[in-house]
Amino acid sequence: MAHAETHDPNTPLEYRSETGRLNILGFWIFLGAEIALFATLFATYMVLTHRIADGPALGALFEVKSLLIQTFLLLTSSFTCGLAIHEMRRHNVKGLMTWMIVTLGLGLGFLYFEIQEFLHFIHEGANIGTSAAWSGFFVLVGTHGAHVTFGIFWVIMILIQVARRGLTPATSAKVFISSLYWHFLDVVWIFIFTAVYLMGMVMQHG
Amino acid sequence: MKWDEFFVTGDPLIYGADVSIALTTAGILFYLTYFKKWKWLWTEWLTTVDHKKLGIMYIVSAVLMLFRGGVDALLMRTQLAVPEAKFLDSQHYNEIFTTHGTIMIIFMAMPFLIGLINVVVPLQIGARDVAYPYLNAVSFWTFFIGAMLFNISFIIGGSPSAGWTSYMPLASNEMSPGPGQNYYLLGLQIAGIGTLLTGINFLVTILKMRAPGMTLFRMPMFTWSSLVTMVIIIFAFPILTVALALMTFDRLFGSHFFTLQGEGMDMLWANLFWLWGHPEVYIVILPAFGMFSEIISTFSRKTLFGYKAMIWSMLLIAGYSFLVWVHHFFTMGSGAVVNSVFSITTMAIGIPTGVKIFNWLFTMYRGKIEFATPMLWSLGFIVNFVIGGVTGVMLAMAAADYQYHNTYFLVSHFHYVLIAGTVFACFAGLVYWYPKMFGYKLNERIGKWVFWLFTIGFNICFFPQYFLGLDGMPRRVYTYSEESGWGPLNMVSTIGGFMMGVAFLILVYNMYYSFRYAKRETHGDAWNGRTLEWSTPSAMPPFYNFAKIPVVKSLDHFWRQKQEGKVEKLTIKDIKPIHMPSNSGVPFIMASFFFIAGFGMVFEWMWMGALGLIGVFGTLIYRSFEYDDGYYVSEEEIIKTEKISN
């Protein structure tokens, strides 16, 4: 599968090996499964969102400032991730590394503010065991956060491989796949932003 | 936790199981050591990425699980044979029907079918392996480890007892304390990872690895059914993953998704479970349909009737399978409008299924039918499955369902579709592709005995249950009174159950008998087949499957070649080096870490759970840094394997 193939010179590096092409397609399908997974979590959250028992309402604790910072960081990281892939297409390893490291930095910033927010909620008396609504919130948003955390470690591993081996059909396919993952998490966040935070605050303040 | 809480104690049946497990383990260890088979086990099986070997391991595991689930069934039938029996107490009975259902669906039916898919589909599409051979090994080992984790529950810690559906609040900490229910959650979660990966793997394999010329509408029907099944898996299994995770959080971390406290919603579990659970029953029936299509076509010596109608009906079934889940709980307060909608979708799903039944009948019409054992199973399937299907439509009527719900009528219905559909298909497929896997057929005479004994036993066991159900006998009761009048039919049912058990033993004996005495196949076409898996020159394909990738020109390409006398012979100039993936021990090690993680979380020993997960991530990282591009099989080796002389 790794034997020499002839290519249109415009074929991106990550599509130049059979393994690369198969892995990218497989990852797209995996993202389909991820959509089913998050859809289930969203449905669960929406069913439970008003079942607050004796605990605080969700919208009552949400804060616009923290939300906007998180959103800004994550959406920007998706943009820088796109720049990194752009540099990869230009065979510019340094540009790829730089933008990917910026992406990771923004991702870490997002995580920092998300964890701060979770700690704040817990301090205010809302944790996973407070009510069905808060269980739904922490597991939906937490699953997204866990994905971001996993992504950060994953991208670091891949960048080490790029640093060692340079850009090859194998390493570039890995970078490209991790970028698909990163953009996907961004899309999920947009839904969380809307369905969890905006709707939560609108319901609260009407 | 004390030792007598860790090990299940006090029941002579369990002590007997302990002893037999200890003896079997000792026996296996002795065999491997005495005959110096450890290295063979490691290099040939534990580290293999060959789809045929992984398929065989799936099937062997599934047959073992069929034995385990079958013993559970016979224990239940023994307890129910007479009124007010004292053989099992209520808790033990609850545990047994829970493990019976879970094992038969998750650890028997699915791996049996996935095993056959593994062996057959790459061969049918003219591929040398699957798209991701390494991932295929991960799939198998996570399934296997999940199954083992679930299976040890009955001797260590206690089995789950809330039914295979594990409805809340019954499955909550308050009503099902202890590790039993955790075994269910973690065992299924780990095995589910493997299933999802199989779904992605085979979808890409079928889409991208087909031989040149094999367009989508030239694919064999079994490959088509596998393709549709994989799509269902990809969209259904994440729902199960989430549902299991949420219940795990409820039990381990005090969340309130399905609990009665904290305004949790117990019906949410029922909905999520069946949103996965109903597609799941199509995951286990569609490959069965595919196998019957192949077998009926082969033994009628005719092209499958209504090839395209078969495909479209499967796609319809796949779509509908996500739109019927509420029919599992019509009586649980969904209201008339919702019930009506789901009643209609459920009845509608009978239409494409009916189309398929007629297609099989018309395939046989004017065919030269040969009553080989796989064909017998297929014919038995048509008759018995229709009984299950018709009673299914009866259950689909929401108003009438208030009468049938939770009775033996339902029990009988789903056994008629799952046994006559899935289990018959597993047996039919096993017999049909046995020569492909092992190089000889199972003995036909013994095989026909198995078929008749099993099918008659099956009807004696389950047909009376329809009447028990109509007479009001609820499912999942561990005993009943003399006055109920259910005794005689239950006794009949039990007799039928044991007939099926005997038939299973004869099937296993047939494996031994045929291993000893069967005539070895001299070529690859054991049944005068139609599809590419029969076109390999040797009975068992070499590890690279095809020395030369076939070029496909039509549906049933190999059959046409034979009819026209144009079967191509390999020549030396066809031979080129073949690229193959390397073996790897990492999937097995990764699955072992999953076992440690799962076992720790079952007992809520979080340090152990964390340790196992760190191990899992460690193996993932190791794999990421491993650049193994496989190897090339040399021309000399291929020429030697293929025995080409010119």
XYZ file of N, CA, C and O in Angstrom, chain A residues 1-3 18-19 21-27 29-30 32-38 40-41 43-44 47-48 50-54 128-133 135-137 139 143 150 154 156-158 160-162 164-165 168 170-171 174, chain B residues 129-133 196-197 199-200 203-205 207-209 233-236 238-243 245-246 249-250 253-258 261-266 268 272 275 579-581 617 620-621 623-627 629 632:
456
model
N 0.811 -1.186 0.000
C 0.000 0.000 0.000
C 0.857 1.254 0.000
O 0.418 2.328 -0.402
N 2.094 1.131 0.473
C 2.930 2.318 0.537
C 3.808 2.454 -0.706
O 4.654 3.327 -0.769
N 3.596 1.563 -1.682
C 4.469 1.612 -2.844
C 4.229 2.873 -3.668
O 3.244 3.577 -3.514
N -2.427 5.256 -0.052
C -3.670 4.498 0.122
C -4.111 4.545 1.584
O -5.277 4.816 1.888
N -3.141 4.308 2.500
C -3.475 4.319 3.918
C -4.027 5.670 4.334
O -5.007 5.757 5.061
N -5.557 7.929 2.487
C -6.922 8.134 1.972
C -7.941 7.333 2.778
O -9.002 7.834 3.152
N -7.605 6.069 3.050
C -8.545 5.231 3.819
C -8.757 5.792 5.219
O -9.883 5.843 5.719
N -7.655 6.220 5.842
C -7.782 6.712 7.214
C -8.631 7.972 7.276
O -9.417 8.160 8.202
N -8.468 8.845 6.274
C -9.252 10.082 6.285
C -10.731 9.763 6.108
O -11.584 10.265 6.848
N -11.048 8.874 5.169
C -12.457 8.495 4.982
C -13.015 7.863 6.252
O -14.113 8.201 6.704
N -12.235 6.944 6.824
C -12.679 6.281 8.050
C -12.933 7.275 9.157
O -13.892 7.143 9.924
N -12.085 8.320 9.219
C -12.273 9.300 10.282
C -13.526 10.133 10.067
O -14.221 10.472 11.031
N -16.197 8.992 8.811
C -17.296 8.134 9.259
C -17.333 8.095 10.783
O -18.408 8.117 11.395
N -16.146 8.075 11.393
C -16.103 8.122 12.848
C -16.767 9.400 13.362
O -17.491 9.385 14.364
N -19.194 10.853 12.001
C -20.630 10.564 11.929
C -21.110 9.903 13.213
O -22.152 10.264 13.769
N -20.318 8.938 13.702
C -20.673 8.279 14.962
C -20.614 9.273 16.119
O -21.437 9.237 17.038
N -19.633 10.179 16.073
C -19.524 11.204 17.121
C -20.742 12.116 17.124
O -21.204 12.564 18.174
N -21.262 12.399 15.924
C -22.469 13.227 15.851
C -23.624 12.507 16.542
O -24.375 13.106 17.310
N -23.740 11.193 16.289
C -24.793 10.429 16.966
C -24.599 10.483 18.473
O -25.557 10.619 19.240
N -23.337 10.408 18.905
C -23.047 10.439 20.339
C -23.445 11.777 20.948
O -24.165 11.837 21.959
N -23.017 12.871 20.321
C -23.354 14.176 20.882
C -24.844 14.464 20.743
O -25.439 15.106 21.613
N -27.205 12.383 21.077
C -27.853 11.720 22.211
C -27.676 12.543 23.488
O -28.616 12.708 24.270
N -26.461 13.070 23.671
C -26.223 13.887 24.873
C -27.052 15.171 24.843
O -27.590 15.595 25.868
N -29.927 15.602 23.281
C -31.330 15.237 23.524
C -31.567 15.017 25.006
O -32.549 15.500 25.577
N -30.641 14.289 25.640
C -30.759 14.038 27.073
C -30.802 15.355 27.843
O -31.654 15.571 28.696
N -34.087 17.211 27.404
C -35.196 16.605 28.139
C -35.120 16.970 29.620
O -36.137 17.185 30.274
N -33.910 17.064 30.112
C -33.745 17.235 31.563
C -33.564 18.682 31.992
O -33.506 18.964 33.190
N -35.135 21.394 32.535
C -35.953 22.089 33.536
C -36.142 21.285 34.808
O -36.853 21.716 35.713
N -35.532 20.097 34.864
C -35.738 19.245 36.040
C -34.654 19.554 37.067
O -33.695 18.811 37.231
N -34.838 20.682 37.771
C -33.762 21.191 38.613
C -33.917 20.795 40.080
O -33.069 21.138 40.906
N -35.004 20.080 40.428
C -35.214 19.637 41.817
C -35.047 20.806 42.786
O -35.627 21.861 42.566
N -34.187 20.640 43.813
C -34.008 21.722 44.791
C -32.831 22.607 44.429
O -32.506 23.544 45.155
N -22.627 17.617 39.679
C -23.256 16.576 38.855
C -24.406 15.894 39.585
O -25.344 15.395 38.968
N -24.372 15.921 40.935
C -25.415 15.239 41.697
C -26.518 16.155 42.198
O -27.372 15.751 42.978
N -26.505 17.436 41.784
C -27.485 18.389 42.308
C -28.888 18.103 41.791
O -29.849 18.093 42.555
N -28.996 17.901 40.501
C -30.311 17.640 39.908
C -30.096 17.013 38.540
O -28.977 17.007 38.014
N -31.192 16.519 37.975
C -31.091 15.922 36.645
C -30.564 16.941 35.642
O -29.733 16.620 34.785
N -31.030 18.193 35.754
C -30.597 19.219 34.811
C -29.089 19.428 34.888
O -28.398 19.475 33.856
N -26.887 17.309 36.058
C -26.223 16.100 35.548
C -26.082 16.205 34.041
O -25.008 15.951 33.480
N -27.188 16.597 33.392
C -27.154 16.719 31.931
C -26.149 17.755 31.482
O -25.378 17.532 30.539
N -26.103 18.873 32.193
C -25.161 19.938 31.820
C -23.718 19.450 31.941
O -22.933 19.570 31.003
N -22.401 16.525 32.091
C -21.950 15.428 31.235
C -21.859 15.878 29.772
O -20.899 15.544 29.078
N -18.232 16.227 28.416
C -17.791 15.320 27.347
C -17.074 16.104 26.261
O -16.041 15.670 25.744
N -8.415 15.439 25.244
C -7.840 14.334 24.481
C -7.170 14.877 23.221
O -6.049 14.476 22.876
N -3.354 14.451 21.867
C -3.220 13.772 20.570
C -2.381 14.620 19.620
O -1.413 14.145 18.996
N -0.294 16.967 20.316
C 1.111 17.043 20.762
C 1.878 15.814 20.254
O 2.982 15.929 19.714
N 1.273 14.636 20.409
C 1.938 13.408 19.944
C 2.241 13.494 18.446
O 3.311 13.078 17.993
N 1.273 14.007 17.693
C 1.477 14.066 16.245
C 2.558 15.089 15.892
O 3.397 14.844 15.019
N 5.114 15.902 17.636
C 6.420 15.282 17.902
C 6.833 14.424 16.701
O 7.980 14.455 16.248
N 5.856 13.693 16.160
C 6.170 12.839 15.007
C 6.558 13.674 13.783
O 7.457 13.304 13.032
N 5.866 14.800 13.586
C 6.222 15.665 12.455
C 7.624 16.217 12.648
O 8.437 16.250 11.711
N 10.047 14.877 14.184
C 11.046 13.826 13.977
C 11.160 13.399 12.530
O 12.231 13.101 12.043
N 10.027 13.303 11.862
C 10.008 12.664 10.555
C 9.773 13.616 9.409
O 9.837 13.219 8.252
N 5.465 13.695 5.696
C 5.387 12.572 4.773
C 3.912 12.303 4.529
O 3.057 12.853 5.235
N 2.342 9.840 5.493
C 1.804 9.275 6.740
C 1.582 10.367 7.787
O 0.496 10.477 8.365
N 2.618 11.195 8.043
C 2.451 12.197 9.103
C 1.427 13.253 8.698
O 0.645 13.708 9.535
N -2.011 12.202 9.398
C -2.328 12.280 10.828
C -2.671 13.710 11.236
O -3.626 13.949 11.975
N -7.501 -7.939 2.472
C -7.818 -7.829 3.897
C -8.816 -6.706 4.047
O -9.306 -6.176 3.052
N -9.122 -6.334 5.288
C -10.038 -5.229 5.518
C -9.267 -3.913 5.389
O -8.040 -3.912 5.252
N -9.980 -2.789 5.464
C -9.320 -1.495 5.328
C -8.332 -1.245 6.471
O -7.260 -0.695 6.262
N -8.714 -1.651 7.680
C -7.849 -1.410 8.847
C -7.641 -2.723 9.606
O -8.350 -3.001 10.581
N -6.670 -3.521 9.166
C -6.487 -4.841 9.795
C -6.162 -4.741 11.283
O -6.658 -5.541 12.082
N -18.398 -0.710 17.392
C -18.381 0.533 16.616
C -17.205 0.539 15.636
O -17.353 0.907 14.462
N -16.037 0.090 16.127
C -14.865 0.064 15.245
C -15.089 -0.907 14.084
O -14.696 -0.630 12.945
N -17.944 -1.496 12.745
C -18.845 -0.797 11.842
C -18.088 0.096 10.884
O -18.289 0.041 9.661
N -17.178 0.916 11.412
C -16.407 1.827 10.559
C -15.511 1.033 9.616
O -15.451 1.290 8.413
N -17.491 -0.746 6.838
C -18.100 0.199 5.901
C -17.046 0.684 4.906
O -17.257 0.665 3.682
N -15.882 1.100 5.424
C -14.816 1.568 4.533
C -14.312 0.422 3.657
O -14.062 0.604 2.467
N -14.189 -0.762 4.250
C -13.729 -1.914 3.466
C -14.636 -2.143 2.266
O -14.166 -2.299 1.133
N -16.798 -0.090 0.921
C -16.859 1.038 -0.014
C -15.586 1.160 -0.847
O -15.636 1.559 -2.004
N -14.444 0.829 -0.254
C -13.177 1.190 -0.903
C -12.312 0.026 -1.349
O -11.345 0.228 -2.082
N -12.572 -1.180 -0.885
C -11.623 -2.262 -1.153
C -12.149 -3.265 -2.168
O -11.591 -4.348 -2.320
N -24.962 0.155 12.702
C -24.064 0.101 13.868
C -23.504 1.495 14.159
O -23.490 1.957 15.300
N -23.056 2.178 13.113
C -22.384 3.459 13.313
C -23.326 4.489 13.941
O -22.907 5.311 14.747
N -24.605 4.425 13.594
C -25.515 5.415 14.175
C -26.203 4.928 15.445
O -26.683 5.743 16.225
N -26.280 3.620 15.655
C -26.984 3.119 16.841
C -26.057 2.957 18.043
O -26.450 3.256 19.170
N -23.372 4.541 19.216
C -23.086 5.682 20.093
C -24.217 5.965 21.088
O -23.962 6.431 22.202
N -25.454 5.652 20.709
C -26.565 5.872 21.645
C -26.410 4.953 22.846
O -26.594 5.363 24.001
N -26.051 3.697 22.591
C -25.831 2.767 23.703
C -24.660 3.238 24.563
O -24.722 3.203 25.789
N -23.596 3.684 23.896
C -22.433 4.180 24.630
C -22.856 5.261 25.621
O -22.483 5.224 26.798
N -23.659 6.212 25.142
C -24.088 7.308 26.015
C -24.991 6.775 27.119
O -24.802 7.092 28.301
N -25.980 5.949 26.746
C -26.922 5.449 27.753
C -26.184 4.703 28.859
O -26.434 4.922 30.051
N -23.048 5.019 29.693
C -22.212 5.962 30.449
C -23.066 6.725 31.459
O -22.670 6.892 32.618
N -24.247 7.158 31.039
C -25.089 7.934 31.953
C -25.509 7.085 33.146
O -25.505 7.544 34.286
N -22.623 6.806 35.449
C -22.494 8.010 36.273
C -23.511 7.992 37.408
O -23.190 8.339 38.540
N -24.749 7.584 37.089
C -25.777 7.505 38.134
C -25.332 6.585 39.260
O -25.507 6.886 40.438
N -21.149 7.895 40.350
C -20.803 9.276 40.709
C -22.002 10.098 41.170
O -21.922 11.320 41.280
N -23.141 9.433 41.407
C -24.266 10.130 42.025
C -24.993 11.121 41.142
O -25.645 12.038 41.646
N -24.919 11.004 39.828
C -25.708 11.882 38.969
C -27.174 11.418 38.972
O -27.504 10.390 39.565
N -28.040 12.201 38.337
C -29.482 11.914 38.418
C -30.139 11.853 37.055
O -31.132 12.518 36.816
N -29.562 11.074 36.152
C -30.200 10.984 34.837
C -31.487 10.152 34.903
O -32.514 10.556 34.400
N -31.382 8.985 35.504
C -32.510 8.054 35.455
C -33.041 7.732 36.848
O -33.862 6.842 37.014
N -34.616 10.232 42.540
C -34.264 11.474 43.219
C -33.762 12.487 42.197
O -33.408 12.143 41.077
N -33.718 13.741 42.609
C -33.119 14.787 41.771
C -33.869 15.016 40.480
O -33.311 15.537 39.522
N -35.118 14.613 40.429
C -35.946 14.772 39.230
C -35.372 14.075 38.004
O -35.547 14.528 36.871
N -34.659 12.976 38.225
C -34.220 12.172 37.086
C -35.424 11.536 36.399
O -36.544 11.566 36.930
N -35.191 10.990 35.222
C -36.316 10.485 34.449
C -36.062 9.033 34.051
O -35.259 8.752 33.161
N -36.744 8.112 34.725
C -36.473 6.700 34.454
C -36.863 6.307 33.024
O -36.222 5.468 32.416
N -36.431 7.959 30.444
C -35.382 8.371 29.498
C -34.480 7.183 29.184
O -34.055 6.987 28.041
N -33.731 5.708 25.502
C -32.378 5.607 24.942
C -32.031 4.152 24.665
O -31.458 3.814 23.620
N -33.834 3.070 21.613
C -33.351 3.788 20.424
C -32.123 3.089 19.852
O -31.884 3.097 18.653
N 1.583 -6.826 -0.873
C 1.811 -6.082 0.359
C 0.812 -6.523 1.419
O -0.382 -6.576 1.157
N 1.309 -6.858 2.604
C 0.415 -7.293 3.685
C 0.775 -6.579 4.985
O 1.915 -6.171 5.189
N -0.208 -6.406 5.892
C 0.060 -5.761 7.180
C 0.769 -6.712 8.143
O 0.600 -7.930 8.055
N -4.313 4.265 27.291
C -3.739 5.419 26.588
C -2.283 5.150 26.215
O -1.818 5.564 25.154
N -2.246 3.280 23.093
C -2.615 4.156 21.976
C -1.414 4.980 21.524
O -1.129 5.106 20.334
N -0.688 5.543 22.517
C 0.483 6.358 22.180
C 1.543 5.501 21.500
O 2.114 5.871 20.476
N 1.153 2.896 19.735
C 0.734 2.627 18.362
C 0.950 3.853 17.474
O 1.354 3.739 16.316
N 0.661 5.037 18.030
C 0.787 6.240 17.220
C 2.228 6.449 16.754
O 2.471 6.910 15.647
N 3.179 6.074 17.626
C 4.582 6.292 17.273
C 5.180 5.146 16.468
O 6.329 5.194 16.071
N 4.397 4.089 16.286
C 4.909 2.917 15.587
C 4.657 3.108 14.091
O 3.513 3.264 13.675
N 5.709 3.159 13.302
C 5.509 3.280 11.855
C 5.841 1.952 11.205
O 6.978 1.643 10.912
N 4.931 -0.236 8.038
C 4.240 -0.228 6.756
C 3.937 -1.623 6.235
O 3.629 -1.787 5.061
N 6.234 -7.198 2.252
C 5.852 -7.779 0.971
C 6.043 -9.287 0.981
O 7.056 -9.782 1.474
